[in-house]
Coordinates of C-alpha atoms in Angstrom, one line a residue:
X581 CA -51.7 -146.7 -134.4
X582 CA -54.5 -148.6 -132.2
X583 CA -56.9 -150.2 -133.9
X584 CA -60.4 -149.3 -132.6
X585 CA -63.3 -151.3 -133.0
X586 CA -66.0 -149.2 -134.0
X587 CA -67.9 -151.7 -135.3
X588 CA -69.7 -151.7 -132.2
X589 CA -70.2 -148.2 -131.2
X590 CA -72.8 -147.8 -133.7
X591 CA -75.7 -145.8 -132.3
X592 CA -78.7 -148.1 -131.3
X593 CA -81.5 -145.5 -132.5
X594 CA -79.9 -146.9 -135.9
X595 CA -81.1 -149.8 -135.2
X596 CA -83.9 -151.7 -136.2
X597 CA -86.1 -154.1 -134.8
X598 CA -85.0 -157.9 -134.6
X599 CA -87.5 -159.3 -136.6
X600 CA -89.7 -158.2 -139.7
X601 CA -92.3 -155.2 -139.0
X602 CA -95.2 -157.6 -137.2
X603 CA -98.1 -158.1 -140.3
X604 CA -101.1 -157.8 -138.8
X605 CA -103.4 -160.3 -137.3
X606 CA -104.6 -163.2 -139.2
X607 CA -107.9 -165.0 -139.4
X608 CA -108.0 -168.2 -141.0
X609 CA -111.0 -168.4 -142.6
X610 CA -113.2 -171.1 -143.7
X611 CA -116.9 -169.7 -145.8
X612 CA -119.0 -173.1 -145.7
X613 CA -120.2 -173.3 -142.1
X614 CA -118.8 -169.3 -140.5
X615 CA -120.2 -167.4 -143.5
X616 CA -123.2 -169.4 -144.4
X617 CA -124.6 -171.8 -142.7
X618 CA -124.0 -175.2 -145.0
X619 CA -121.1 -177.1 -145.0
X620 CA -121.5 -178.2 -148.8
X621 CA -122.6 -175.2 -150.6
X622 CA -122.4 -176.1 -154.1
X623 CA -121.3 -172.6 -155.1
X624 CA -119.8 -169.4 -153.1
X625 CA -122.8 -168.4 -150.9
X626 CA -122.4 -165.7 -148.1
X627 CA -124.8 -164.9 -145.4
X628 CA -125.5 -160.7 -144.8
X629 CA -125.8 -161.0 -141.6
X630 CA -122.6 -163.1 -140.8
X631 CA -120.7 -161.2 -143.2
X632 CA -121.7 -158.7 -141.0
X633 CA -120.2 -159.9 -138.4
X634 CA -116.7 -160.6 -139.9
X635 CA -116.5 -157.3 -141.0
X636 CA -117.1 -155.6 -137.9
X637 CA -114.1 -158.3 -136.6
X638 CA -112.0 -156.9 -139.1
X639 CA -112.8 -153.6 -138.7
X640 CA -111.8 -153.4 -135.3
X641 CA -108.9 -155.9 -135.2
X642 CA -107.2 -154.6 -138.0
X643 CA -106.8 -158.2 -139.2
X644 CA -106.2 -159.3 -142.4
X645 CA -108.0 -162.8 -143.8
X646 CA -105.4 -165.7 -145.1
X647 CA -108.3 -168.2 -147.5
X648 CA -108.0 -172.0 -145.7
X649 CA -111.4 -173.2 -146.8
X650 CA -112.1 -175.4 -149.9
X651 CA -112.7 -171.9 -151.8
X652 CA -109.1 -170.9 -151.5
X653 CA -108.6 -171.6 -154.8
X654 CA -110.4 -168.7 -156.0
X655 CA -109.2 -166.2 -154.2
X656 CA -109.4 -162.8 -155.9
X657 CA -112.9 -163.9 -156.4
X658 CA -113.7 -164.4 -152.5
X659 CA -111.9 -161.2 -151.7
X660 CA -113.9 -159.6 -154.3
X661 CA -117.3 -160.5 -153.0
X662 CA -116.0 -159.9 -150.0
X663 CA -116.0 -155.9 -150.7
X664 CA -118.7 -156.2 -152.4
X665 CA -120.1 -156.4 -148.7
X666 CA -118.0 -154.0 -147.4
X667 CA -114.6 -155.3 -146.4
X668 CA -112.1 -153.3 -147.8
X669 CA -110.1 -154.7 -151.2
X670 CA -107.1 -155.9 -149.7
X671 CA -107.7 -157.7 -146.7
X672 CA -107.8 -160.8 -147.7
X673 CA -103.5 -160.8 -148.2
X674 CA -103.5 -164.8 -149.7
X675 CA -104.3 -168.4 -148.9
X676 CA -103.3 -171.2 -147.7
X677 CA -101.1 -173.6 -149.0
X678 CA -101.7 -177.3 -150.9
X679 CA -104.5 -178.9 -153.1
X680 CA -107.3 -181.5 -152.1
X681 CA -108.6 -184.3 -155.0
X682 CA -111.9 -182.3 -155.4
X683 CA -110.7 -179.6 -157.1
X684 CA -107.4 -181.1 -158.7
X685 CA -109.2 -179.1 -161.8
X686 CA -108.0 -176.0 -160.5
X687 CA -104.3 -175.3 -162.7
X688 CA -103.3 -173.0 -159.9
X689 CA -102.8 -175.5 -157.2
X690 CA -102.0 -178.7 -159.3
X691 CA -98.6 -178.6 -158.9
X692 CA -98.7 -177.8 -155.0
X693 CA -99.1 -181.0 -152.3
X694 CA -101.6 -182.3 -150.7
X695 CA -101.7 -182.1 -147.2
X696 CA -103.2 -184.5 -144.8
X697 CA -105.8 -181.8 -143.2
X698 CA -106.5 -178.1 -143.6
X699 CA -104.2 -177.9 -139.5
X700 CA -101.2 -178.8 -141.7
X701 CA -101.9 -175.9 -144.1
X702 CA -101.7 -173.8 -141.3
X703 CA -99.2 -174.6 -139.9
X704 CA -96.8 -174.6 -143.2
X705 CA -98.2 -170.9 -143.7
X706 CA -97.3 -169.9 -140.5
X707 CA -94.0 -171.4 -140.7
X708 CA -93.1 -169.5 -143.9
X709 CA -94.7 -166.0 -142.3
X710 CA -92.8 -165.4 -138.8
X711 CA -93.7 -161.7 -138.9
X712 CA -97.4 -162.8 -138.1
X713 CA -98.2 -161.1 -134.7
X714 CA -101.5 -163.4 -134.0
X715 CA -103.9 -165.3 -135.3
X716 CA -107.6 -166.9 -135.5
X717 CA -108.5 -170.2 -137.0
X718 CA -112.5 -169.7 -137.7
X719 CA -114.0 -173.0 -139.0
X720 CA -117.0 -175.7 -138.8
X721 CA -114.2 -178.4 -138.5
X722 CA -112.1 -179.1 -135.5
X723 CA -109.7 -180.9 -137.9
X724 CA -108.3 -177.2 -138.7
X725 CA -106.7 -177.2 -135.4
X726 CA -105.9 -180.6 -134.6
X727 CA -105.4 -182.5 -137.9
X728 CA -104.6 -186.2 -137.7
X729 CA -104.0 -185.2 -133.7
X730 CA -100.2 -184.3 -134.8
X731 CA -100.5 -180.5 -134.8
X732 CA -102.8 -180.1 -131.1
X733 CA -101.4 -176.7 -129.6
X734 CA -100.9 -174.0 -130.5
X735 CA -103.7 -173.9 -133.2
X736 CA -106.4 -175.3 -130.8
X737 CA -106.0 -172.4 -128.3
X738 CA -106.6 -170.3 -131.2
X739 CA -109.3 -172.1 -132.8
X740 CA -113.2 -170.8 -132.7
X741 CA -115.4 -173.3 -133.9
X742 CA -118.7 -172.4 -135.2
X743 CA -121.7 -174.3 -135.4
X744 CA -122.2 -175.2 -139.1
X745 CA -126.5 -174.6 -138.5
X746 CA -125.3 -170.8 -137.5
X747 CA -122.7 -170.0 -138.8
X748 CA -120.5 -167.0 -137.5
X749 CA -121.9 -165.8 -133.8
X750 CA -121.5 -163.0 -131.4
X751 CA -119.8 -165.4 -129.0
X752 CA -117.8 -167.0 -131.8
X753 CA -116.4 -163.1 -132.5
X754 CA -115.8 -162.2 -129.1
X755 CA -113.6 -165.3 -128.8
X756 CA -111.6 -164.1 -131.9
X757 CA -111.0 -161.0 -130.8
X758 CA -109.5 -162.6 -127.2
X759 CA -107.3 -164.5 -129.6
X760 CA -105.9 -162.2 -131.7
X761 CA -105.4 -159.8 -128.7
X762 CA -102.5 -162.6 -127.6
X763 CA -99.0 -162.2 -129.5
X764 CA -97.9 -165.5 -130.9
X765 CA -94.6 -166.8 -128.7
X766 CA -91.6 -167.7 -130.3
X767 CA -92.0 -170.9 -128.8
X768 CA -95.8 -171.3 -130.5
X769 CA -93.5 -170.1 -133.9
X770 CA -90.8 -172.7 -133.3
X771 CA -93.4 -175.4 -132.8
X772 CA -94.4 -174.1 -136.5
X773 CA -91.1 -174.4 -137.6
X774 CA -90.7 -178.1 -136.3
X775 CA -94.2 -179.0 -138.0
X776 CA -93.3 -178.0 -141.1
X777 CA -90.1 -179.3 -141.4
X778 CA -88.6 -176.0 -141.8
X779 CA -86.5 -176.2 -137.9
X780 CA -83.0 -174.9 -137.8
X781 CA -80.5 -177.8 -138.3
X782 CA -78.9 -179.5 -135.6
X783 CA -75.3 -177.9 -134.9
X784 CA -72.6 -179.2 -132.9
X785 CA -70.2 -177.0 -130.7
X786 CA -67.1 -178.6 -130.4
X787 CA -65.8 -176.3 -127.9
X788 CA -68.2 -176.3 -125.6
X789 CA -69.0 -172.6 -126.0
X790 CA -72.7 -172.1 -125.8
X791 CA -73.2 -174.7 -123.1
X792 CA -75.3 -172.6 -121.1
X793 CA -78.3 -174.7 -119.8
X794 CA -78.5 -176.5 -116.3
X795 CA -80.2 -179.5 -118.3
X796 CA -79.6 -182.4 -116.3
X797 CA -76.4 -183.7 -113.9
X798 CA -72.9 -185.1 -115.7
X799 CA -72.7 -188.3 -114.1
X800 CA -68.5 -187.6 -114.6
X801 CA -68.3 -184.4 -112.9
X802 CA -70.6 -185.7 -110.0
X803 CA -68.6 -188.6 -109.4
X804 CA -65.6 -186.3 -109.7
X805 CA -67.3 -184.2 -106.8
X806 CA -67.5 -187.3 -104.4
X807 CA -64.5 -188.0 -104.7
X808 CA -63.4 -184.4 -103.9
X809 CA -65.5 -184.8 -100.5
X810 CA -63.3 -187.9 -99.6
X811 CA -60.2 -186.2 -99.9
X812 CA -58.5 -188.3 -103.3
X813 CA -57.9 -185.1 -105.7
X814 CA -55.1 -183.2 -103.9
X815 CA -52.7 -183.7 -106.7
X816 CA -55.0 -182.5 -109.3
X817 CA -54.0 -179.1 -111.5
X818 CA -57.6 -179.2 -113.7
X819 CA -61.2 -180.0 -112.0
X820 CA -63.9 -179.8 -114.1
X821 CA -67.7 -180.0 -111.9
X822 CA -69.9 -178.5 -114.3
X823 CA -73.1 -179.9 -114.0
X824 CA -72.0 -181.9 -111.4
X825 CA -75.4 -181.3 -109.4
X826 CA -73.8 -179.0 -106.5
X827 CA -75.5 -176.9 -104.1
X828 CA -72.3 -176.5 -102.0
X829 CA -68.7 -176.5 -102.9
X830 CA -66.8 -179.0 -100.8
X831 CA -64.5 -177.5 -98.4
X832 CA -62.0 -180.3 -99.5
X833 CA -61.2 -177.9 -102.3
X834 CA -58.8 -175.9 -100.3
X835 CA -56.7 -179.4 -100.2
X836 CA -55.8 -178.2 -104.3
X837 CA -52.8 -176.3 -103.6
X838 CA -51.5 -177.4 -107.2
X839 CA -55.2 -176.9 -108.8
X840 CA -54.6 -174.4 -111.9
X841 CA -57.9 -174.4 -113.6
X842 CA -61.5 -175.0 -111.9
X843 CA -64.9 -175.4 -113.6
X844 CA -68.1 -174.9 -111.3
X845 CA -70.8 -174.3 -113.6
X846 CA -74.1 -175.1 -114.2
X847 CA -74.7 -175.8 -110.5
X848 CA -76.9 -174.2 -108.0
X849 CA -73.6 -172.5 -106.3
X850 CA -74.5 -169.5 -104.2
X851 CA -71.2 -169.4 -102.4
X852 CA -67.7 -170.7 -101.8
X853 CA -66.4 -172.2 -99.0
X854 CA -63.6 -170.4 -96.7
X855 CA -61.3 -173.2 -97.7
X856 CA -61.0 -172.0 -101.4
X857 CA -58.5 -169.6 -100.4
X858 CA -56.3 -172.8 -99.9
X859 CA -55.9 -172.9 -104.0
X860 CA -53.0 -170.6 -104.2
X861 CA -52.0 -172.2 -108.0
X862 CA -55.2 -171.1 -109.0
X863 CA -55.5 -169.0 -112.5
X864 CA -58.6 -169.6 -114.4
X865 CA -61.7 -170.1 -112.2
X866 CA -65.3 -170.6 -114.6
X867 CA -69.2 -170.2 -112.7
X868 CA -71.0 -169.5 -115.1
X869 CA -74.7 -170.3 -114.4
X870 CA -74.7 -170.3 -110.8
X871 CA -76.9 -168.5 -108.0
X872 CA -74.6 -166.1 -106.9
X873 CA -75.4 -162.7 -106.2
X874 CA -72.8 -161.4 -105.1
X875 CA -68.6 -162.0 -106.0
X876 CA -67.3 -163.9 -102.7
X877 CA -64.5 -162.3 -100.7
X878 CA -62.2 -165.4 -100.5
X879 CA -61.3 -165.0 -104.3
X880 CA -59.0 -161.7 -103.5
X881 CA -56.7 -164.1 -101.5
X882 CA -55.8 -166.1 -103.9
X883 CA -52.1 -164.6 -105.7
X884 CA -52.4 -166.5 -109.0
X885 CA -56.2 -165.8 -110.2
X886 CA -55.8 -164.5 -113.7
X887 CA -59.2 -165.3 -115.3
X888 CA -62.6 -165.2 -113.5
X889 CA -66.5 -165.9 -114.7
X890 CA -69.3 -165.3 -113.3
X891 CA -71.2 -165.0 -116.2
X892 CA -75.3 -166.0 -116.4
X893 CA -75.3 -165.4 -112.2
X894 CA -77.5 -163.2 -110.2
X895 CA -75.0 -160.7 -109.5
X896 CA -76.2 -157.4 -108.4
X897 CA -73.1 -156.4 -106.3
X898 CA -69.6 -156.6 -106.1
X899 CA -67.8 -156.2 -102.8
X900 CA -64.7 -153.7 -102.8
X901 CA -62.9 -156.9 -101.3
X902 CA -63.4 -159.3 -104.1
X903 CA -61.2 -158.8 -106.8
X904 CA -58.3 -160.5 -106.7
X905 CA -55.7 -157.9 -107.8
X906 CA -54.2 -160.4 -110.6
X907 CA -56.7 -160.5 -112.5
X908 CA -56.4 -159.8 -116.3
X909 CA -59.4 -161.6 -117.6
X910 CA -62.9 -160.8 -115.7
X911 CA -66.3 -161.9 -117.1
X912 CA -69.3 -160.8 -115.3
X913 CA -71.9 -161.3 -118.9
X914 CA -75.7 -161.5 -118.3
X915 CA -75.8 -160.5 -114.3
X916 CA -77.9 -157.6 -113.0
X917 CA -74.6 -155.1 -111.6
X918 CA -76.1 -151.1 -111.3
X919 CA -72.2 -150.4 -110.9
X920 CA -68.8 -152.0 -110.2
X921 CA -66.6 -151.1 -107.3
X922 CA -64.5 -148.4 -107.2
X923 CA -61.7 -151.3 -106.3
X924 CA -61.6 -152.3 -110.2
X925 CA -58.7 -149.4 -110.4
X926 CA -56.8 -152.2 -108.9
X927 CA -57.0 -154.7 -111.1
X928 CA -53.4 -152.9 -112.8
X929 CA -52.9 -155.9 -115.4
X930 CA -56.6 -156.4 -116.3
X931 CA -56.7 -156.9 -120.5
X932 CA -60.3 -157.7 -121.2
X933 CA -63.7 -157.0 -119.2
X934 CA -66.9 -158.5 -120.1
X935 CA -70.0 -156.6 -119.2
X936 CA -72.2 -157.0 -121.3
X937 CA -76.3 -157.3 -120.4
X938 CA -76.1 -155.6 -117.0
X939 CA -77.8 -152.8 -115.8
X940 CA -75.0 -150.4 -115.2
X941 CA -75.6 -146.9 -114.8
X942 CA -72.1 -145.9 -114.8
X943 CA -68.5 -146.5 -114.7
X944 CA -66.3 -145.8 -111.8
X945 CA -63.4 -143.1 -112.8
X946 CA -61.2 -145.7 -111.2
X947 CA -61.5 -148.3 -114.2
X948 CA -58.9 -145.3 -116.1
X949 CA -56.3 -147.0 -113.7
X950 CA -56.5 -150.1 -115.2
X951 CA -54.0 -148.9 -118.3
X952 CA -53.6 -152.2 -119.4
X953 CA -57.4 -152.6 -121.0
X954 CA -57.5 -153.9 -124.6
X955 CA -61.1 -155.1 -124.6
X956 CA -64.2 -153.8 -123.0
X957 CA -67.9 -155.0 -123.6
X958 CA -70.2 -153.2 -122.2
X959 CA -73.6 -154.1 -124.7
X960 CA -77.1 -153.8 -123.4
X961 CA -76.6 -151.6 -119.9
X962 CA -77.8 -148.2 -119.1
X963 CA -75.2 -146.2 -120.0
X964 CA -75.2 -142.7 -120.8
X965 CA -72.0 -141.1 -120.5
X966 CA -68.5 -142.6 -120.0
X967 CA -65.3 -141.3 -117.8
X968 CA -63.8 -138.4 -119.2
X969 CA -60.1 -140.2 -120.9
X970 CA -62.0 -143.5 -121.2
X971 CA -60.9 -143.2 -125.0
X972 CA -57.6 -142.1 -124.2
X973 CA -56.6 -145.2 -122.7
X974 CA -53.4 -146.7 -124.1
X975 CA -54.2 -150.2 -125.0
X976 CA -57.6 -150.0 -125.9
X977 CA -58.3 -151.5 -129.0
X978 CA -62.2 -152.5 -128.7
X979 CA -65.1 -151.0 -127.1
X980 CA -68.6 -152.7 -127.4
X981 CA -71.1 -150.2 -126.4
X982 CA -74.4 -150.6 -128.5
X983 CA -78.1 -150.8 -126.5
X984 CA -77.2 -147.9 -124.3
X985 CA -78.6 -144.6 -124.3
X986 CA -75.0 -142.9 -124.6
X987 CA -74.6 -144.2 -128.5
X988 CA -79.3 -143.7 -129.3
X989 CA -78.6 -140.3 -131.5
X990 CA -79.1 -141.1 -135.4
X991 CA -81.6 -141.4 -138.1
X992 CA -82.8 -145.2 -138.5
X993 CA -82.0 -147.3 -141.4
X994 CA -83.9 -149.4 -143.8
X995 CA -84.7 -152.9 -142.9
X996 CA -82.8 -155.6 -144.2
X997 CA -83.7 -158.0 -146.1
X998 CA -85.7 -161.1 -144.6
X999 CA -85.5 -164.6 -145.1
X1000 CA -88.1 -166.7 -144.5
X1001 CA -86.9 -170.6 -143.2
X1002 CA -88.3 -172.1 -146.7
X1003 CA -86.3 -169.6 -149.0
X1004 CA -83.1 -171.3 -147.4
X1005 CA -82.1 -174.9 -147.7
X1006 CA -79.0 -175.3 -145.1
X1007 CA -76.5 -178.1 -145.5
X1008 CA -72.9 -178.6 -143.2
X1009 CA -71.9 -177.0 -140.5
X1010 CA -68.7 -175.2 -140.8
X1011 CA -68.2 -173.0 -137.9
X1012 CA -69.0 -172.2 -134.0
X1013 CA -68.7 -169.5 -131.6
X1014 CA -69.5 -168.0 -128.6
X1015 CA -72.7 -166.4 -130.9
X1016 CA -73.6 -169.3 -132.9
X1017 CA -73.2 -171.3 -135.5
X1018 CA -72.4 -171.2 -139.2
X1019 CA -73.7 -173.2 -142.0
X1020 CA -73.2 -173.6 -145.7
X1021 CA -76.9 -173.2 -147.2
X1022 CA -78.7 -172.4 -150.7
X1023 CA -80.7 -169.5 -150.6
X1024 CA -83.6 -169.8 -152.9
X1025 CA -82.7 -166.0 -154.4
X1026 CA -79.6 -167.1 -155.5
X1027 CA -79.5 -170.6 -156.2
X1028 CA -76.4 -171.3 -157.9
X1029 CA -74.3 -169.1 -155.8
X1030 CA -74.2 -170.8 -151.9
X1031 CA -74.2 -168.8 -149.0
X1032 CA -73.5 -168.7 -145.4
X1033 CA -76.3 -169.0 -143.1
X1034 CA -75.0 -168.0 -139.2
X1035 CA -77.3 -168.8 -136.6
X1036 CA -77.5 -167.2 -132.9
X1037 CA -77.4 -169.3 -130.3
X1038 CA -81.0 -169.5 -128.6
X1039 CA -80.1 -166.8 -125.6
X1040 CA -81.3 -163.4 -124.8
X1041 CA -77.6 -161.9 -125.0
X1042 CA -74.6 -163.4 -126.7
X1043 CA -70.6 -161.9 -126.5
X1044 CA -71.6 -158.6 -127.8
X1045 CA -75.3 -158.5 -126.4
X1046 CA -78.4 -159.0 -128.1
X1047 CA -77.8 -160.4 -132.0
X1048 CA -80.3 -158.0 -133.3
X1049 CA -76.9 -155.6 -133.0
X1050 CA -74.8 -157.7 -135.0
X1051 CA -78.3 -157.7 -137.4
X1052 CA -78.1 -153.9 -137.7
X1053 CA -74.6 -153.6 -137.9
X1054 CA -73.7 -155.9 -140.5
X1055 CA -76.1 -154.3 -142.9
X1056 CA -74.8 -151.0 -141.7
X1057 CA -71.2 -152.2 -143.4
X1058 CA -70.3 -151.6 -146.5
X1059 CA -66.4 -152.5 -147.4
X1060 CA -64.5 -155.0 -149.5
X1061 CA -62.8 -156.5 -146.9
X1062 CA -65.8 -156.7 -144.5
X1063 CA -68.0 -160.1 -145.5
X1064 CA -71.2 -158.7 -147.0
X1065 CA -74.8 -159.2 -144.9
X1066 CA -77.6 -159.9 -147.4
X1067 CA -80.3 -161.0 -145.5
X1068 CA -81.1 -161.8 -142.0
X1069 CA -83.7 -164.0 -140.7
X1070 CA -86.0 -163.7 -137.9
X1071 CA -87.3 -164.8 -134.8
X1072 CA -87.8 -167.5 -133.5
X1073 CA -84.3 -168.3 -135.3
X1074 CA -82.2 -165.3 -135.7
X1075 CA -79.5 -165.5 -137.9
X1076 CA -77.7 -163.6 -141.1
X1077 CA -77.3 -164.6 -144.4
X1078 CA -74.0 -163.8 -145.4
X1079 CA -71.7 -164.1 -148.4
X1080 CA -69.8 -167.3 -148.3
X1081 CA -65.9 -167.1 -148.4
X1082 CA -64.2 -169.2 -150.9
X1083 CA -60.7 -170.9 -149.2
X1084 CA -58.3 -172.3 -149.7
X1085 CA -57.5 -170.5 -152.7
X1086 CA -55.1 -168.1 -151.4
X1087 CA -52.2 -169.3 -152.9
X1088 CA -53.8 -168.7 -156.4
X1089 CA -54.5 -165.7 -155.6
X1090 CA -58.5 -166.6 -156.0
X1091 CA -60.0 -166.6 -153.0
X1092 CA -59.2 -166.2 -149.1
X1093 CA -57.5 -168.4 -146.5
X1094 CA -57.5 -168.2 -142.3
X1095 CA -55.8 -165.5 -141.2
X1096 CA -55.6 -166.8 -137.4
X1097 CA -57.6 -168.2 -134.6
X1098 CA -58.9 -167.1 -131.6
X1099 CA -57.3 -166.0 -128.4
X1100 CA -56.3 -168.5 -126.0
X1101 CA -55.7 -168.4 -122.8
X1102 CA -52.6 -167.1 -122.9
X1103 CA -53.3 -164.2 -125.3
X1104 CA -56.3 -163.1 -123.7
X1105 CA -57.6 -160.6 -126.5
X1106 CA -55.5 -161.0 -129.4
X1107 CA -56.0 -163.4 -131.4
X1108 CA -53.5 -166.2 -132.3
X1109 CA -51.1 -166.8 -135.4
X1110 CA -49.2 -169.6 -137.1
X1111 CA -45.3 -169.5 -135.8
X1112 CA -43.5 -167.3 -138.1
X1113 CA -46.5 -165.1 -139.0
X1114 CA -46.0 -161.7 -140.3
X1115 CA -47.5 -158.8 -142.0
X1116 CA -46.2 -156.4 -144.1

């Protein structure tokens, strides 16, 4: 019996949102200086009419107050006295982090560090609360937004300083409110994250897979490129120009009549030369990253073309001419295609299609002709019905369909479980993908049990469209045999905290060992086995 992968056919109005429901907007709040007007109150002293003020900020900001003045320390107090003149109990949801020598006294905070200025506070909080949707720093002090001059942005376009004579003004809350209007980016959170200490580790990709970013030219691939132009590759069977700084494929290429495999991405490409029908040896052709916006013509001619991507271009049509008929492995991830030509029934031997993050509105009835279809990802379009016998197809083992309307008609779940950055204290690296990475880690909720902490790669779609799927999906799961989801954690890092696999214990019967690898080449969507490999 086939083997259908349901696993992504869940419907997406099960699914949640990506990150932690947004808490709501934060003032920082200092008292000496915005609430009084003193910077060295000797006791708690608030001002009516500035009080005033703040509470008609909160009232219609729907903010809550996080405590980063000197008075932290006695929090419940301050929020008390805070209702006392009418903002509600509750408000103020906690304080900022670390101690300062002048009130080392306090028990509560003697155990916490001392940070070099009340900006580093901050910034640790806001590192540790991700879900914040904005924020306000109100102090006297410009070193709450700048520090030691190591913190700078974001906190100082969302500082309002008040003069320490006035205390809280009308101009001071007008600013506040423009601030807190403004969502905080994921990059303002990553620059958090790096602050603190608290960035995602550094992970190596020994493949090659998520190599996705133009950056800047390989000096290898460009020399290769020259000497392409001057006529000196013709024997070649393996050209690898990515990144090689191209705005225009040499029509020297068609000289490669024994070229087998060609790499063109991460260029500027926005079309191929008439010569490239001269690579009749041809099979696996790779441009992803390009400018095209349309799939060139030339590529039908040529009689060997078994894999093509054009994944990350500008595609928003494919010409009925384009497809060579040989193809079994076609990628066109992350474009902008409203439909695909009728001529895909042509494409007799094609095995896997990647479609993921387009806009498609449909599929042709003519993809039912291609009866040799294991594989079809189709994430992220606008899809809201399929061909009638689309699931009768004989070979077709997996189906990715969620973030289209077809599959948005269930009850939502609960939320997972989030894990903040500081909960998680992430060690080796021990695996990659097209998705991510993978790293041991010690997750602060179970300390002496280790976990596995998978990371998404920093794109808007990955293999099976946006990760928030595989989010929803994995806590959707419950089976023995599937690896169990107990946590995920959110922007600006999304990942999963997963239960980590003891190996190499198989033969002990204790644990589990690798039960293959991925496809090649060669095997297109199955994955691969040991010689000799069986199962019973």
């Amino acid at each position: 019996d086939q083997l259908l992968g349901v696993v992504w056919l869940l419907p997406r109005a099960l699914f949640r949102p990506c990150c932690p429901p947004d808490m709501p907007s934060v003032i920082f709040l200092d008292l000496d200086g915005v609430l009084n007007r003193t910077r060295d109150a000797p006791h708690l002293r608030l001002d009516d009419d500035l009080v005033a003020r703040l509470r008609s900020l909160v009232r219609d900001t729907g903010a809550a107050i996080v405590l980063s003045t000197f008075w932290r320390a006695f929090e419940e107090y301050v929020s008390y006295v805070l209702s006392r003149h009418g903002i509600p109990h509750g408000t103020v949801i906690g304080r900022t982090p670390g101690r300062n020598s002048s009130f080392d006294f306090v028990t509560a905070t003697a155990s916490e560090p001392a940070f070099r200025s009340r900006a580093e506070e901050i910034t640790v909080w806001l590192a540790t609360h991700p879900e914040v949707a904005s924020f306000v720093i109100l102090d006297d002090r410009p070193s709450a937004a700048n520090g030691d001059g190591t913190v700078g942005e974001p906190l100082a376009s969302r500082f309002v300083q008040t003069e320490t004579s006035v205390g809280l003004s009308d101009a001071n809350v007008a600013r506040c409110r423009e601030a807190l209007a403004s969502k905080v980016s994921d990059a303002e959170k990553s620059v958090f994250l790096q602050a603190a200490g608290l960035a995602p580790p550094k992970s190596h990709d020994p493949r090659g897979l998520v190599d996705t970013a133009p950056g800047s030219v390989n000096e290898e691939a460009q020399a290769l490129s020259r000497e392409l132009s001057a006529g000196k590759l013709t024997a070649l069977t393996d050209l690898n120009l990515k990144k090689a700084g191209l705005a225009a494929l040499p029509p020297q290429i068609g000289e490669l009549a024994s070229l087998t495999k060609l790499d063109i991405s991460l260029n500027t490409l926005s079309t191929l030369p008439a010569e490239t029908s001269g690579l009749s040896s041809l099979r696996i052709l790779f441009s992803l990253g390009n400018q095209f916006e349309s799939i060139p013509s030339v590529l039908r001619s040529l009689p060997r073309l078994y894999m093509l991507s054009f994944k990350s271009n500008r595609l928003t049509h494919i010409p009925e001419d384009a497809l060579a008929p040989t193809i079994e492995w076609l990628i066109l991830t992350d474009n902008l295609l409203e439909e695909l030509p009728a001529s895909i029934g042509c494409l007799k031997t094609l095995r896997k299609c990647m479609l993921t993050n387009n806009r498609l509105l449909a599929l042709p009835d003519s993809l039912l002709q291609c009866r040799e279809l294991e594989l079809i990802r189709l994430a992220d379009n606008r899809l809201s019905d399929l061909p009638r016998g689309f699931w009768q197809l004989p070979k077709l083992a997996w189906a990715g369909l969620a973030g289209n309307p077809l599959v948005a008609r269930a009850a939502p779940l609960p939320p997972p479980r989030w894990v903040a950055p500081a909960e998680l204290e992430v060690g080796e690296q021990i695996g990659a993908g097209g998705g991510g990475f993978v790293h041991r880690a010690v997750w602060s909720a179970q300390p002496d049990e280790p976990v596995a902490l998978k990371l998404f790669r920093d794109a808007g779609t990955v293999t099976d469209g946006d990760p928030a799927h595989e989010i929803d999906v994995g806590s959707a799961l419950t089976h023995p045999n599937v690896i169990r989801v107990l946590g995920a954690t959110p922007r600006p890092q999304l990942g999963l905290v997963l239960e980590l696999l003891q190996l190499n214990k198989a033969s002990a019967g204790g644990g589990w060992g690798e039960l293959g690898k991925p496809p090649n080449f060669d095997t297109c969507a199955r994955d691969t086995y040991p010689p000799g490999t069986t199962f019973g």
